C-alpha cells in the first residue's frame, strides 16, 4: 500500500481499520490519479505521433509526411530493413516494423533498391508503401524489337545517363562478365533483349547490360533454343542471326514465311548444290548504319562488307539487331512453302507477297514502285 502513497500508522489495524471510508476514498483518488497520468501520457505521445503500447512496440500514427529516400541493400533481412527505416525517421521502431511484416505475407518481396518514403509513418503504412511498385526509384528502359546494338546503347544512355562509350565497351569486350554464351564471341549484338525494364538507380554499365542479357537467356530457355536448333541442324548462334533477319525484314504476321524464304535460300539444293545469296536489304543497311527502304543498285552491289548478302553467300557473321521472342520462335519453326522471294508491296500496312517465281516477284516489285509513286516521300 505504501507504494501507492497511503502511509500506515502503528494504530491502524489491517483487520478493523478505524476509518475505512477514508481508505476507500484514497483508493478512488489513486485510481483517478493513475487515469489522469495515463491520459496525460497519451496526449503527450499522441502529440508527437506515437502510440503508447504498454510493453508493445512503439509506433507512429498515420501515413507520415515529407519525403525521404531509403536504400534496401541486397541481402538485408526484414529486421535490417526496419533499422534502415528507423534511422531515416520513417518508422518509430524496428519492433513495430517487424510486427507489421510478420502479418503480411508479401513482405518478403521487398527488393533491393532505393525507395521514396515519408517520415513519421506507422509501420503498417510504411510496409504498404514499400510494396507499391511506384515507390521504388528506378530508371525506366524500353527497348523495342529490332534495335541494333549501337541504337540500344543510345536508348540506355537516354534512360540512365550511362556513358555510350562505356556501355559499348562492356557489350563488346568481355562476354563472360555480362553472361553472354561463348558462341557470341564477346559481342552482345542480338542479345540485348527487347523489353521494358525497371532498373534500380545507380547501376553500372556492366549491371545494366547483364540484366538485358539475362532477359535474353530467359527467352532462349522459353523457346528451348539450344535443343530446337539442334533438331533442325543449326547452331544456336545461327538461329539468333536468322531471327534478327526475320525481325528486320518481316511483319510479325509473316515471320514464319520469311523464315522459310531464308531457309530455302540457304539450302544448296535450291541452287543446284551451291549455297545461295540471301540478298537482303536489311544486311546492307546494317553495314551502312542506315534504315533505307529503297537502297540503290550502287549501295546493294558496291558496299564492301561481310554483311552485304548480295556479295557474300550464306548468313552474315553476326545478328544484325536484337530480335524478340516471336522472331526467335519463327527462326526455329519456319512455315512450309516453296517461296524464294517476297516483297512488301505496301510499306504502310506491311502487306507482303511471297512467291517462288521470279517473274511474279518482278510483278510485286512493280506494285511497290506504284505505291511509291502514289506516296511520294
Tab-separated table of C-alpha atoms in Angstrom:
chain	number	residue	atom	x	y	z
A	1	UNK	CA	0.000	0.000	0.000
A	2	UNK	CA	2.932	2.391	0.729
A	3	UNK	CA	3.881	2.146	-2.937
A	4	UNK	CA	0.628	3.910	-3.722
A	5	UNK	CA	1.308	6.726	-1.248
A	6	UNK	CA	-1.055	5.619	1.605
A	7	UNK	CA	1.035	5.650	4.866
A	8	UNK	CA	0.010	3.179	7.624
A	9	UNK	CA	0.362	4.205	11.296
A	10	UNK	CA	1.012	1.742	14.138
A	11	UNK	CA	-2.526	2.332	15.350
A	12	UNK	CA	-4.026	1.207	12.119
A	13	UNK	CA	-5.320	-2.327	12.148
A	14	UNK	CA	-5.417	-4.308	8.894
A	15	UNK	CA	-8.311	-6.315	10.289
A	16	UNK	CA	-10.526	-3.498	11.559
A	17	UNK	CA	-9.359	-0.143	10.205
A	18	UNK	CA	-10.573	2.868	12.167
A	19	UNK	CA	-11.722	4.915	9.165
A	20	UNK	CA	-12.388	2.570	6.269
A	21	UNK	CA	-14.345	5.230	4.401
A	22	UNK	CA	-11.161	7.375	4.067
A	23	UNK	CA	-9.211	4.440	2.719
A	24	UNK	CA	-11.952	3.861	0.170
A	25	UNK	CA	-11.794	7.466	-0.900
A	26	UNK	CA	-7.976	7.219	-1.140
A	27	UNK	CA	-8.261	4.241	-3.483
A	28	UNK	CA	-10.589	6.235	-5.664
A	29	UNK	CA	-8.123	9.112	-5.615
A	30	UNK	CA	-5.250	6.798	-6.562
A	31	UNK	CA	-7.190	5.271	-9.457
A	32	UNK	CA	-8.197	8.722	-10.654
A	33	UNK	CA	-4.595	9.874	-10.365
A	34	UNK	CA	-3.340	6.981	-12.463
A	35	UNK	CA	-6.073	7.624	-15.029
A	36	UNK	CA	-5.085	11.273	-15.242
A	37	UNK	CA	-1.432	10.317	-15.732
A	38	UNK	CA	-2.358	7.833	-18.444
A	39	UNK	CA	-4.489	10.413	-20.236
A	40	UNK	CA	-1.689	12.977	-19.957
A	41	UNK	CA	0.762	10.373	-21.294
A	42	UNK	CA	-1.499	9.583	-24.191
A	43	UNK	CA	-1.846	13.237	-25.002
A	44	UNK	CA	1.885	13.864	-24.954
A	45	UNK	CA	2.703	10.811	-27.058
A	46	UNK	CA	-0.163	11.484	-29.462
A	47	UNK	CA	1.183	14.998	-29.893
A	48	UNK	CA	4.440	13.533	-31.288
A	49	UNK	CA	2.627	10.866	-33.319
A	50	UNK	CA	3.342	7.862	-31.117
A	51	UNK	CA	1.013	5.231	-29.734
A	52	UNK	CA	1.783	4.090	-26.153
A	53	UNK	CA	1.689	0.350	-26.163
A	54	UNK	CA	2.290	-0.797	-22.571
A	55	UNK	CA	5.238	-3.056	-23.425
A	56	UNK	CA	4.477	-3.476	-27.142
A	57	UNK	CA	6.489	-1.865	-29.973
A	58	UNK	CA	6.468	1.912	-30.267
A	59	UNK	CA	4.814	3.079	-33.479
A	60	UNK	CA	3.893	6.286	-35.265
A	61	UNK	CA	0.321	7.096	-36.259
A	62	UNK	CA	-0.783	7.684	-39.839
A	63	UNK	CA	0.804	7.954	-43.257
A	64	UNK	CA	3.602	10.350	-42.388
A	65	UNK	CA	4.676	13.475	-44.220
A	66	UNK	CA	7.512	14.977	-46.183
A	67	UNK	CA	9.899	12.926	-48.286
A	68	UNK	CA	12.921	10.794	-47.534
A	69	UNK	CA	14.857	8.326	-49.671
A	70	UNK	CA	15.954	4.994	-48.225
A	71	UNK	CA	18.014	2.228	-49.766
A	72	UNK	CA	17.490	-1.502	-49.312
A	73	UNK	CA	20.744	-3.370	-49.837
A	74	UNK	CA	20.833	-6.859	-51.320
A	75	UNK	CA	20.886	-9.488	-48.595
A	76	UNK	CA	19.295	-7.343	-45.884
A	77	UNK	CA	16.862	-9.087	-43.561
A	78	UNK	CA	13.473	-7.553	-42.786
A	79	UNK	CA	14.818	-6.548	-39.388
A	80	UNK	CA	17.788	-4.809	-41.011
A	81	UNK	CA	15.446	-3.011	-43.392
A	82	UNK	CA	13.497	-1.896	-40.327
A	83	UNK	CA	16.683	-0.481	-38.814
A	84	UNK	CA	17.327	1.458	-42.039
A	85	UNK	CA	13.783	2.839	-41.905
A	86	UNK	CA	14.111	3.790	-38.231
A	87	UNK	CA	17.409	5.595	-38.802
A	88	UNK	CA	15.787	7.550	-41.643
A	89	UNK	CA	12.888	8.564	-39.370
A	90	UNK	CA	10.338	6.597	-41.382
A	91	UNK	CA	9.198	4.247	-38.587
A	92	UNK	CA	9.348	4.661	-34.807
A	93	UNK	CA	10.862	1.275	-34.020
A	94	UNK	CA	12.294	-1.825	-35.612
A	95	UNK	CA	9.934	-3.915	-33.497
A	96	UNK	CA	6.793	-2.288	-34.925
A	97	UNK	CA	8.171	-2.796	-38.445
A	98	UNK	CA	8.909	-6.465	-37.805
A	99	UNK	CA	5.425	-6.961	-36.343
A	100	UNK	CA	3.897	-5.427	-39.489
A	101	UNK	CA	5.992	-7.579	-41.837
A	102	UNK	CA	5.122	-10.768	-39.959
A	103	UNK	CA	1.452	-10.041	-40.533
A	104	UNK	CA	1.883	-9.575	-44.300
A	105	UNK	CA	2.981	-12.495	-46.488
A	106	UNK	CA	4.103	-10.112	-49.263
A	107	UNK	CA	6.780	-8.501	-47.117
A	108	UNK	CA	9.371	-10.966	-48.384
A	109	UNK	CA	9.034	-9.496	-51.876
A	110	UNK	CA	10.738	-6.209	-50.954
A	111	UNK	CA	13.593	-5.984	-53.441
A	112	UNK	CA	16.931	-4.211	-53.179
A	113	UNK	CA	16.868	-0.634	-54.415
A	114	UNK	CA	16.003	2.914	-53.458
A	115	UNK	CA	12.552	3.879	-52.206
A	116	UNK	CA	10.751	7.216	-51.875
A	117	UNK	CA	9.259	7.170	-48.374
A	118	UNK	CA	7.820	9.644	-45.838
A	119	UNK	CA	8.872	10.387	-42.273
A	120	UNK	CA	6.747	9.554	-39.235
A	121	UNK	CA	4.830	6.663	-40.799
A	122	UNK	CA	3.117	3.853	-38.977
A	123	UNK	CA	4.919	0.596	-39.634
A	124	UNK	CA	1.874	-0.735	-41.453
A	125	UNK	CA	1.700	2.322	-43.723
A	126	UNK	CA	5.434	2.123	-44.417
A	127	UNK	CA	5.140	-1.538	-45.426
A	128	UNK	CA	2.173	-0.887	-47.722
A	129	UNK	CA	4.073	1.979	-49.389
A	130	UNK	CA	7.223	-0.095	-49.914
A	131	UNK	CA	5.165	-2.808	-51.600
A	132	UNK	CA	3.839	-0.288	-54.144
A	133	UNK	CA	5.882	-0.587	-57.385
A	134	UNK	CA	5.760	3.173	-57.916
A	135	UNK	CA	7.612	3.769	-54.640
A	136	UNK	CA	10.784	2.199	-55.930
A	137	UNK	CA	13.054	4.773	-57.572
A	138	UNK	CA	14.028	3.361	-60.948
A	139	UNK	CA	15.128	4.192	-64.481
A	140	UNK	CA	12.502	3.002	-66.956
A	141	UNK	CA	14.076	1.498	-70.051
A	142	UNK	CA	12.095	0.494	-73.130
A	143	UNK	CA	13.986	-1.451	-75.798
A	144	UNK	CA	11.843	-2.214	-78.819
A	145	UNK	CA	12.396	-5.170	-81.137
A	146	UNK	CA	14.922	-4.803	-83.929
A	147	UNK	CA	17.287	-2.265	-82.373
A	148	UNK	CA	20.921	-2.621	-83.362
A	149	UNK	CA	23.487	-2.645	-80.599
A	150	UNK	CA	24.526	0.984	-81.092
A	151	UNK	CA	20.869	2.011	-81.146
A	152	UNK	CA	20.223	0.131	-77.901
A	153	UNK	CA	23.242	1.844	-76.349
A	154	UNK	CA	21.706	5.210	-77.261
A	155	UNK	CA	18.390	4.322	-75.632
A	156	UNK	CA	20.148	3.057	-72.488
A	157	UNK	CA	22.167	6.270	-72.338
A	158	UNK	CA	18.975	8.341	-72.583
A	159	UNK	CA	17.328	6.375	-69.761
A	160	UNK	CA	20.237	6.005	-67.339
A	161	UNK	CA	22.815	8.619	-68.261
A	162	UNK	CA	25.500	5.941	-68.512
A	163	UNK	CA	28.289	6.684	-70.973
A	164	UNK	CA	27.764	5.361	-74.504
A	165	UNK	CA	31.462	4.560	-74.756
A	166	UNK	CA	31.394	2.587	-71.515
A	167	UNK	CA	28.207	0.738	-72.474
A	168	UNK	CA	29.657	-0.164	-75.881
A	169	UNK	CA	32.894	-1.415	-74.351
A	170	UNK	CA	31.042	-3.567	-71.836
A	171	UNK	CA	28.829	-5.024	-74.597
A	172	UNK	CA	31.677	-5.894	-76.945
A	173	UNK	CA	34.755	-6.883	-74.949
A	174	UNK	CA	34.025	-9.357	-72.148
A	175	UNK	CA	31.117	-11.684	-72.796
A	176	UNK	CA	31.720	-13.698	-69.640
A	177	UNK	CA	31.269	-10.632	-67.425
A	178	UNK	CA	27.814	-9.916	-68.863
A	179	UNK	CA	26.599	-13.514	-69.172
A	180	UNK	CA	26.853	-13.992	-72.949
A	181	UNK	CA	27.034	-17.545	-74.279
A	182	UNK	CA	30.508	-18.428	-75.519
A	183	UNK	CA	29.355	-18.665	-79.119
A	184	UNK	CA	28.514	-14.945	-79.126
A	185	UNK	CA	32.268	-14.266	-79.104
A	186	UNK	CA	32.151	-11.283	-76.723
A	187	UNK	CA	29.662	-9.397	-78.906
A	188	UNK	CA	26.250	-8.607	-77.423
A	189	UNK	CA	24.701	-7.760	-80.810
A	190	UNK	CA	21.438	-9.727	-80.888
A	191	UNK	CA	21.425	-10.427	-77.137
A	192	UNK	CA	20.171	-7.157	-75.608
A	193	UNK	CA	16.656	-8.475	-75.301
A	194	UNK	CA	13.835	-6.100	-76.277
A	195	UNK	CA	11.526	-5.477	-73.318
A	196	UNK	CA	10.503	-2.857	-70.764
A	197	UNK	CA	12.818	-2.716	-67.754
A	198	UNK	CA	12.533	-1.020	-64.376
A	199	UNK	CA	16.196	-0.597	-63.460
A	200	UNK	CA	17.289	0.431	-59.970
A	201	UNK	CA	19.142	3.724	-59.921
A	202	UNK	CA	22.941	3.838	-59.950
A	203	UNK	CA	23.516	0.528	-61.736
A	204	UNK	CA	26.843	0.220	-63.512
A	205	UNK	CA	27.099	-0.317	-67.263
A	206	UNK	CA	28.033	-3.942	-66.620
A	207	UNK	CA	24.998	-4.457	-64.403
A	208	UNK	CA	22.622	-2.927	-66.950
A	209	UNK	CA	23.951	-4.923	-69.918
A	210	UNK	CA	23.965	-8.080	-67.791
A	211	UNK	CA	20.285	-7.514	-66.964
A	212	UNK	CA	19.353	-7.336	-70.651
A	213	UNK	CA	21.397	-10.432	-71.491
A	214	UNK	CA	19.811	-12.307	-68.583
A	215	UNK	CA	16.378	-11.473	-70.017
A	216	UNK	CA	17.526	-12.878	-73.376
A	217	UNK	CA	18.598	-16.051	-71.587
A	218	UNK	CA	15.079	-16.377	-70.159
A	219	UNK	CA	13.588	-16.075	-73.655
A	220	UNK	CA	16.101	-18.567	-75.036
A	221	UNK	CA	15.020	-21.011	-72.359
A	222	UNK	CA	11.346	-20.480	-73.159
A	223	UNK	CA	11.869	-21.361	-76.836
A	224	UNK	CA	14.329	-24.139	-75.905
A	225	UNK	CA	16.867	-22.547	-78.239
A	226	UNK	CA	19.772	-24.970	-77.973
A	227	UNK	CA	17.790	-28.209	-78.259
A	228	UNK	CA	15.451	-26.983	-81.003
A	229	UNK	CA	18.320	-25.518	-83.022
A	230	UNK	CA	19.997	-28.909	-82.962
A	231	UNK	CA	16.789	-30.575	-84.181
A	232	UNK	CA	16.818	-28.531	-87.373
A	233	UNK	CA	20.557	-28.791	-87.934
A	234	UNK	CA	21.530	-25.288	-86.878
A	235	UNK	CA	23.628	-23.809	-84.090
A	236	UNK	CA	22.007	-21.509	-81.523
A	237	UNK	CA	24.051	-18.613	-82.900
A	238	UNK	CA	22.814	-19.244	-86.446
A	239	UNK	CA	19.250	-19.206	-85.100
A	240	UNK	CA	19.880	-15.831	-83.473
A	241	UNK	CA	21.257	-14.477	-86.762
A	242	UNK	CA	18.241	-15.802	-88.677
A	243	UNK	CA	15.878	-14.403	-86.035
A	244	UNK	CA	17.466	-10.960	-86.438
A	245	UNK	CA	16.943	-11.135	-90.227
A	246	UNK	CA	13.303	-12.099	-89.702
A	247	UNK	CA	12.850	-9.234	-87.239
A	248	UNK	CA	14.337	-6.727	-89.699
A	249	UNK	CA	12.616	-7.968	-92.856
A	250	UNK	CA	9.196	-9.236	-91.883
A	251	UNK	CA	5.852	-8.180	-90.477
A	252	UNK	CA	5.022	-10.235	-87.358
A	253	UNK	CA	2.153	-11.914	-89.236
A	254	UNK	CA	4.662	-13.131	-91.844
A	255	UNK	CA	7.593	-14.096	-89.620
A	256	UNK	CA	7.239	-17.832	-90.265
A	257	UNK	CA	7.045	-17.317	-94.048
A	258	UNK	CA	10.072	-15.014	-94.092
A	259	UNK	CA	11.855	-17.680	-92.070
A	260	UNK	CA	11.038	-20.240	-94.766
A	261	UNK	CA	12.413	-17.970	-97.511
A	262	UNK	CA	15.690	-17.695	-95.586
A	263	UNK	CA	15.981	-21.453	-95.177
A	264	UNK	CA	15.075	-22.066	-98.823
A	265	UNK	CA	17.748	-19.622	-99.954
A	266	UNK	CA	20.343	-21.186	-97.651
A	267	UNK	CA	19.535	-24.697	-98.925
A	268	UNK	CA	22.173	-25.769	-101.512
A	269	UNK	CA	19.571	-27.929	-103.272
A	270	UNK	CA	17.675	-24.774	-104.182
A	271	UNK	CA	20.630	-23.598	-106.256
A	272	UNK	CA	21.746	-26.886	-107.716
A	273	UNK	CA	24.182	-27.771	-104.979
A	274	UNK	CA	25.672	-24.318	-104.339
A	275	UNK	CA	24.768	-22.191	-101.316
A	276	UNK	CA	22.767	-19.188	-102.373
A	277	UNK	CA	22.771	-15.488	-101.727
A	278	UNK	CA	20.260	-14.200	-99.215
A	279	UNK	CA	20.209	-10.809	-100.962
A	280	UNK	CA	18.547	-8.997	-98.075
A	281	UNK	CA	18.487	-5.219	-97.940
A	282	UNK	CA	18.478	-5.279	-94.140
A	283	UNK	CA	22.011	-6.665	-94.030
A	284	UNK	CA	23.288	-3.904	-96.323
A	285	UNK	CA	21.510	-1.318	-94.201
A	286	UNK	CA	23.298	-2.771	-91.180
A	287	UNK	CA	26.656	-2.374	-92.887
A	288	UNK	CA	25.782	1.209	-93.836
A	289	UNK	CA	24.234	2.005	-90.422
A	290	UNK	CA	21.162	3.211	-92.271
A	291	UNK	CA	17.481	2.296	-92.499
A	292	UNK	CA	16.697	2.993	-96.131
A	293	UNK	CA	13.613	1.322	-97.622
A	294	UNK	CA	14.794	1.723	-101.206
A	295	UNK	CA	18.524	1.081	-101.480
A	296	UNK	CA	20.211	1.978	-104.761
A	297	UNK	CA	21.903	-0.558	-107.008
A	298	UNK	CA	25.227	1.046	-106.139
A	299	UNK	CA	24.553	0.549	-102.410
A	300	UNK	CA	23.463	-3.057	-102.902
A	301	UNK	CA	26.416	-4.096	-105.036
A	302	UNK	CA	29.095	-1.630	-104.001
A	303	UNK	CA	29.021	-1.883	-100.205
A	304	UNK	CA	32.205	-3.754	-99.332
A	305	UNK	CA	31.196	-5.543	-96.160
A	306	UNK	CA	30.870	-9.115	-94.999
A	307	UNK	CA	27.320	-8.126	-94.063
A	308	UNK	CA	26.426	-7.480	-97.703
A	309	UNK	CA	24.441	-10.609	-98.554
A	310	UNK	CA	24.301	-9.537	-102.209
A	311	UNK	CA	28.066	-10.127	-102.394
A	312	UNK	CA	28.547	-12.943	-99.875
A	313	UNK	CA	26.718	-16.263	-99.693
A	314	UNK	CA	25.190	-17.599	-96.529
A	315	UNK	CA	24.429	-15.816	-93.289
A	316	UNK	CA	26.067	-12.580	-92.146
A	317	UNK	CA	28.720	-13.025	-89.445
A	318	UNK	CA	26.573	-11.807	-86.519
A	319	UNK	CA	22.965	-10.891	-85.768
A	320	UNK	CA	22.013	-7.502	-87.200
A	321	UNK	CA	19.695	-6.459	-84.358
A	322	UNK	CA	18.036	-7.714	-81.187
A	323	UNK	CA	15.121	-9.942	-82.188
A	324	UNK	CA	12.119	-10.533	-79.977
A	325	UNK	CA	10.868	-13.919	-78.859
A	326	UNK	CA	8.364	-14.209	-81.739
A	327	UNK	CA	11.184	-13.888	-84.281
A	328	UNK	CA	13.240	-16.453	-82.361
A	329	UNK	CA	10.327	-18.888	-82.467
A	330	UNK	CA	9.868	-18.286	-86.210
A	331	UNK	CA	13.554	-18.989	-86.816
A	332	UNK	CA	13.093	-22.354	-85.139
A	333	UNK	CA	9.748	-23.085	-86.822
A	334	UNK	CA	9.652	-21.901	-90.445
A	335	UNK	CA	6.384	-22.276	-92.328
A	336	UNK	CA	6.075	-24.882	-95.073
A	337	UNK	CA	6.331	-23.415	-98.563
A	338	UNK	CA	8.478	-23.131	-101.700
A	339	UNK	CA	8.960	-19.359	-101.562
A	340	UNK	CA	12.230	-17.745	-102.592
A	341	UNK	CA	11.101	-14.139	-102.925
A	342	UNK	CA	8.936	-11.658	-101.100
A	343	UNK	CA	8.115	-8.006	-101.500
A	344	UNK	CA	6.370	-5.701	-99.059
A	345	UNK	CA	4.075	-4.098	-101.612
A	346	UNK	CA	2.531	-1.655	-99.112
A	347	UNK	CA	5.030	-0.283	-96.565
A	348	UNK	CA	2.226	1.474	-94.659
A	349	UNK	CA	0.193	-1.653	-93.956
A	350	UNK	CA	3.084	-4.115	-94.115
A	351	UNK	CA	1.315	-6.197	-96.781
A	352	UNK	CA	3.866	-8.668	-98.121
A	353	UNK	CA	3.561	-11.066	-101.046
A	354	UNK	CA	5.545	-14.305	-101.409
A	355	UNK	CA	6.405	-16.374	-104.477
A	356	UNK	CA	8.869	-18.892	-105.864
A	357	UNK	CA	8.532	-17.483	-109.390
A	358	UNK	CA	10.971	-14.761	-110.436
A	359	UNK	CA	8.637	-13.144	-112.946
A	360	UNK	CA	5.907	-12.904	-110.320
A	361	UNK	CA	8.462	-11.396	-107.992
A	362	UNK	CA	9.191	-8.696	-110.590
A	363	UNK	CA	5.434	-8.013	-110.722
A	364	UNK	CA	5.455	-7.491	-106.963
A	365	UNK	CA	8.344	-5.064	-107.380
A	366	UNK	CA	6.249	-3.089	-109.840
A	367	UNK	CA	3.440	-2.934	-107.285
A	368	UNK	CA	5.874	-1.463	-104.781
A	369	UNK	CA	7.074	1.078	-107.339
A	370	UNK	CA	3.471	2.143	-107.949
A	371	UNK	CA	2.957	2.553	-104.220
A	372	UNK	CA	5.938	4.900	-104.064
A	373	UNK	CA	4.556	6.946	-106.950
A	374	UNK	CA	1.269	7.327	-105.072
A	375	UNK	CA	3.019	8.078	-101.793
A	376	UNK	CA	5.902	10.461	-102.525
A	377	UNK	CA	8.279	10.816	-99.616
